[in-house]
XYZ file of C-alpha atoms in Angstrom:
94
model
C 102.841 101.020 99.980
C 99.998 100.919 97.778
C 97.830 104.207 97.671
C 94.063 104.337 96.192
C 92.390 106.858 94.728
C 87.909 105.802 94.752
C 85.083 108.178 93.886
C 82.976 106.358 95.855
C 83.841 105.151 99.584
C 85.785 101.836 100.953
C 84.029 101.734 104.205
C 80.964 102.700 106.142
C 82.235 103.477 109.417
C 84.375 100.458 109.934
C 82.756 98.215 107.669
C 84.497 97.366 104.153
C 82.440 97.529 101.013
C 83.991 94.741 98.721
C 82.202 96.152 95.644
C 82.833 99.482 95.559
C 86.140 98.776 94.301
C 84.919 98.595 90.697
C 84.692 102.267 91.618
C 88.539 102.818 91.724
C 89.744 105.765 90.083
C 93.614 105.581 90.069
C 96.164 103.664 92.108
C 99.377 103.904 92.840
C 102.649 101.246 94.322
C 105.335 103.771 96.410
C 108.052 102.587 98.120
C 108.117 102.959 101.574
C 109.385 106.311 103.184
C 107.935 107.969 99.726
C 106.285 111.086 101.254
C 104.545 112.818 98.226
C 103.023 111.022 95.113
C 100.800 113.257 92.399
C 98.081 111.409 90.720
C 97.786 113.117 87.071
C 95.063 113.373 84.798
C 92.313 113.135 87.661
C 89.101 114.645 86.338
C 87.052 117.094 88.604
C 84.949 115.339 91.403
C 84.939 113.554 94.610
C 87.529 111.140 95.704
C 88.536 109.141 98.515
C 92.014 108.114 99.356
C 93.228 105.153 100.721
C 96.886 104.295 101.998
C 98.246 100.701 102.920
C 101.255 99.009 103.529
C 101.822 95.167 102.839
C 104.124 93.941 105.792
C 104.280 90.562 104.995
C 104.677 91.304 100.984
C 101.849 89.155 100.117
C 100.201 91.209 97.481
C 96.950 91.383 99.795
C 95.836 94.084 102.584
C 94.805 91.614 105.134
C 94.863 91.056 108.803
C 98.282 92.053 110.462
C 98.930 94.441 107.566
C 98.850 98.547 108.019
C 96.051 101.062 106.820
C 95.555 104.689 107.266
C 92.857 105.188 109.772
C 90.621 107.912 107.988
C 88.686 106.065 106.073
C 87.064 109.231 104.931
C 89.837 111.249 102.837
C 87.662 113.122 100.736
C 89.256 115.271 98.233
C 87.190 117.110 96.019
C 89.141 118.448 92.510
C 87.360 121.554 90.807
C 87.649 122.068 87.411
C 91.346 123.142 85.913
C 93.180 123.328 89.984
C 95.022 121.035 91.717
C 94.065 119.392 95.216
C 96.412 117.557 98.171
C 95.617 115.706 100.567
C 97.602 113.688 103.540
C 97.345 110.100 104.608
C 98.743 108.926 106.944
C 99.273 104.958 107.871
C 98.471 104.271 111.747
C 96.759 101.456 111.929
C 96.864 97.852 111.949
C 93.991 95.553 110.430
C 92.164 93.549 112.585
């Protein structure tokens, strides 16, 4: 499972934004049935969270592979707290 962690969105509406990648913040590999992961050292702001899972193991998030449907997991951070948020993976690329 591969989780993301942007401060500036993947998608508008369903539409993928290839180059707002450069804006990833953090990233993380879990195994699968991980429930909880902490990202550390995340400065105050806006994020968005992404969650996928590679069926096929082929290092890519393509067709036939699983994403969490809300695209827009915003979690804002204020300065010196912690923040959570849940994703959860339910559906399948097109």
């Amino acid at each position: 499972m591969l989780l993301l962690l942007t401060v500036k969105p993947l998608f508008e509406g369903i539409k993928y934004i290839k180059e707002n990648m450069r804006y990833l913040s953090r990233y993380a590999y879990v195994p699968a049935g991980v429930k909880r992961h902490t990202f550390r050292n995340v400065h105050p702001g806006t994020y968005y969270l992404y969650a996928f899972s590679d069926v096929n193991n082929d290092g890519k998030h393509l067709k036939g592979d699983y994403m969490s449907s809300n695209v827009n997991n915003v979690i804002t951070v204020a300065p010196g707290t912690a923040a959570s948020a849940d994703a959860v993976i339910d559906f399948i690329i097109p």
